GROMACS .gro file of C-alpha atoms in nm:
model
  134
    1UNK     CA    1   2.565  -0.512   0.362
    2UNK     CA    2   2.818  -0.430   0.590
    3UNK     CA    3   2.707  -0.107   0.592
    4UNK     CA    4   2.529   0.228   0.817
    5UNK     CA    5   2.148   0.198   0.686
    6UNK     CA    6   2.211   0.600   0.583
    7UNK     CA    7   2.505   0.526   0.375
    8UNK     CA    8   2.345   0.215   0.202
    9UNK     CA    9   2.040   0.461   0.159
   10UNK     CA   10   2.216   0.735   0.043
   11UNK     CA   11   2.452   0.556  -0.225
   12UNK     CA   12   2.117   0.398  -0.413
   13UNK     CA   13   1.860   0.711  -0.434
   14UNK     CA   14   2.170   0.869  -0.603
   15UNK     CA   15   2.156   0.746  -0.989
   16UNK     CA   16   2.509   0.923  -1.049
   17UNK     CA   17   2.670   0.703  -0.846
   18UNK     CA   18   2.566   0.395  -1.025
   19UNK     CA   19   2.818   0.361  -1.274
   20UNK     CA   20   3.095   0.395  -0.994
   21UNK     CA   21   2.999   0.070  -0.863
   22UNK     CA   22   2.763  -0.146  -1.083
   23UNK     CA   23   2.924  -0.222  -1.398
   24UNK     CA   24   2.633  -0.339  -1.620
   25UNK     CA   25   2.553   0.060  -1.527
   26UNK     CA   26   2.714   0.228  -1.887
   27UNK     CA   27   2.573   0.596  -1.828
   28UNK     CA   28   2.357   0.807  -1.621
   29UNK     CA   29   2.236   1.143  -1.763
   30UNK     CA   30   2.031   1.393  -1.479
   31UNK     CA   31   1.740   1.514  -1.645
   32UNK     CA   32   1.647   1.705  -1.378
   33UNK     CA   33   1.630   1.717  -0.969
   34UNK     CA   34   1.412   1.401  -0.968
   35UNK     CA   35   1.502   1.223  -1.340
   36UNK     CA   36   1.758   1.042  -1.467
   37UNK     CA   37   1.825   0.873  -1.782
   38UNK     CA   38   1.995   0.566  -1.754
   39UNK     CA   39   2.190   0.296  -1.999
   40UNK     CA   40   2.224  -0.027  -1.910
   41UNK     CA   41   2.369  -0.337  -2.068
   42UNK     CA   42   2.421  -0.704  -1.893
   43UNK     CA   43   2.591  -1.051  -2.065
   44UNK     CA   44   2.309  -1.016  -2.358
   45UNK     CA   45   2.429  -0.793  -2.660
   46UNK     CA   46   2.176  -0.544  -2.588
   47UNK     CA   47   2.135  -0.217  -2.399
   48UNK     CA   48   1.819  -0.084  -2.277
   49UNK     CA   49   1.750   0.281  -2.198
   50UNK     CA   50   1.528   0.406  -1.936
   51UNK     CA   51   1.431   0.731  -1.716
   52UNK     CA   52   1.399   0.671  -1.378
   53UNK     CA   53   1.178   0.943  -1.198
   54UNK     CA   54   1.139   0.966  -0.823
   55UNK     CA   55   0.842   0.898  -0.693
   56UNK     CA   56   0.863   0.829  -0.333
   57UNK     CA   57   1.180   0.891  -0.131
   58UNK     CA   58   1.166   0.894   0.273
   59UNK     CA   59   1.546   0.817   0.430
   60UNK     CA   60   1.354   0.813   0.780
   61UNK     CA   61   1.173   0.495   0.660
   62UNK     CA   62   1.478   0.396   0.419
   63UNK     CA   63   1.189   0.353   0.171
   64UNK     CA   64   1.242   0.508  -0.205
   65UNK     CA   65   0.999   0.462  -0.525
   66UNK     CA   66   1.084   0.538  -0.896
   67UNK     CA   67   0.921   0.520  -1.179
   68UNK     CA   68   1.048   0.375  -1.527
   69UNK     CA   69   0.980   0.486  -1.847
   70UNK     CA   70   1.122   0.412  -2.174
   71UNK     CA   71   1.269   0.054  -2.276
   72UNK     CA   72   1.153  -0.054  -1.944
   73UNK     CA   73   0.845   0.109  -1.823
   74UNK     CA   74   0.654  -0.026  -1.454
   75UNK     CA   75   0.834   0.086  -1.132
   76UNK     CA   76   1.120  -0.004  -0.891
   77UNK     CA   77   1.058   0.031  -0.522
   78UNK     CA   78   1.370  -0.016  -0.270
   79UNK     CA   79   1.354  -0.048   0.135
   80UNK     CA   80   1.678  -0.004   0.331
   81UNK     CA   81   1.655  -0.209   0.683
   82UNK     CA   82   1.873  -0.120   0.936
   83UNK     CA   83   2.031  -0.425   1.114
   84UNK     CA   84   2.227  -0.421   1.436
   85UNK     CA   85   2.584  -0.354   1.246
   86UNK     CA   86   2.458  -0.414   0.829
   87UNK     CA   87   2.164  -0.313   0.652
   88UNK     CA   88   1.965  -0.516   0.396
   89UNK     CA   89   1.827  -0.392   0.030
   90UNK     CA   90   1.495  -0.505  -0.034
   91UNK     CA   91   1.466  -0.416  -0.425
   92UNK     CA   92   1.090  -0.523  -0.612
   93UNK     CA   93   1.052  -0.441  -0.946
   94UNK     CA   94   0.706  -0.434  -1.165
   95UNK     CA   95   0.793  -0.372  -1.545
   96UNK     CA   96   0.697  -0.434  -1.913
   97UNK     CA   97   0.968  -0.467  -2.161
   98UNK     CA   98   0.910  -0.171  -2.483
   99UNK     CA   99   1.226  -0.304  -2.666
  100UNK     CA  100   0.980  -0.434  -3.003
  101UNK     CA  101   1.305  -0.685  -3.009
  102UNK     CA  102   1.277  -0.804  -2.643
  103UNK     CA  103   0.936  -0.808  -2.688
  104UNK     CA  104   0.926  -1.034  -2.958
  105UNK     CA  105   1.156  -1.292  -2.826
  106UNK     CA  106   1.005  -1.279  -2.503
  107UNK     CA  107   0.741  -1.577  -2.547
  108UNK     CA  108   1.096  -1.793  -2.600
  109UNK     CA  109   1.391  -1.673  -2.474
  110UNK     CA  110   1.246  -1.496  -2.095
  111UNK     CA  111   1.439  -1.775  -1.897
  112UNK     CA  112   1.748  -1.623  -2.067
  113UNK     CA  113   1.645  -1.271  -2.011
  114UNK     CA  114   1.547  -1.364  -1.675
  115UNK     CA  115   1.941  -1.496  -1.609
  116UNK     CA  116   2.032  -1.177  -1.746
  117UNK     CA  117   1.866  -0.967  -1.531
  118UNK     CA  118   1.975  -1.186  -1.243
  119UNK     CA  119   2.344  -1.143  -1.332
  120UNK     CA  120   2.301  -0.808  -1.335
  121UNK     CA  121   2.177  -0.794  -1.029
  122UNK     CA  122   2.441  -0.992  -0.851
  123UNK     CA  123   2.655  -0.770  -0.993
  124UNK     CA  124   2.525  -0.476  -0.871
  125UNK     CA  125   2.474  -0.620  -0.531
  126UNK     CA  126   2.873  -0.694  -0.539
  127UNK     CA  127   2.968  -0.373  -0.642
  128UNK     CA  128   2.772  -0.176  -0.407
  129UNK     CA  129   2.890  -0.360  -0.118
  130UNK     CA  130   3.233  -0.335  -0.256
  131UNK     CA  131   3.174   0.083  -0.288
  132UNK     CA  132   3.042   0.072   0.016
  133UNK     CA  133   3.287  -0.078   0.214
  134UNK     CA  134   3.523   0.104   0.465
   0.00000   0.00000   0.00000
């Protein structure tokens, strides 16, 4: 991203900003200081709802950890690397479906999930560099 490291950092350890750039992003309740609840639907005619709940968050190391409970439960870990004039998101996820739905259909249709998760993704990826940009 052509982006500060800080900015980039800044932007994605603040759920209330998500809907402002990442479309599949439908609504972000704060629970609290550290949880959010979060609604998100891709191409699939489905929405999933999750809390995200910091666990680790350290802007010195541009490293940030949250855990996910609800229709997605596992965790999301995201390192911001400062380049010499960008910065690059490294985003890993670990999670188990709950949807019973999702779950059932997962044994056939998880390359199509799989593309929907991946769309989403792009998506987010061009709309944060989008917000981001000067």
């Amino acid at each position: 991203m052509h982006a500060p490291a800080g900015d980039v950092f800044d932007v994605v350890t603040d759920p209330g900003t998500y809907p402002l750039w990442w479309p599949d992003i439908h609504g972000v309740g704060r629970i609290d200081d550290d949880t959010a609840e979060v609604v998100c639907r891709s191409v699939l005619p489905y929405a999933l709802t999750f809390r995200l709940h910091k666990a680790e968050q350290d802007a010195g190391l541009g490293r940030m950890m949250v855990g996910m409970t609800g229709d997605l439960e596992g965790f999301c870990r995201s390192t911001v690397v400062a380049g010499r004039r960008s910065a690059t998101l490294e985003i890993t996820q670990d999670v188990i479906v709950n949807k019973p739905l999702l779950r059932a259909l997962a044994p056939v249709a998880r390359p199509v999930f799989r593309a929907n998760h991946a769309a989403m993704m792009w998506r987010g990826q061009r709309g944060l560099r989008n917000f981001l940009r000067p």
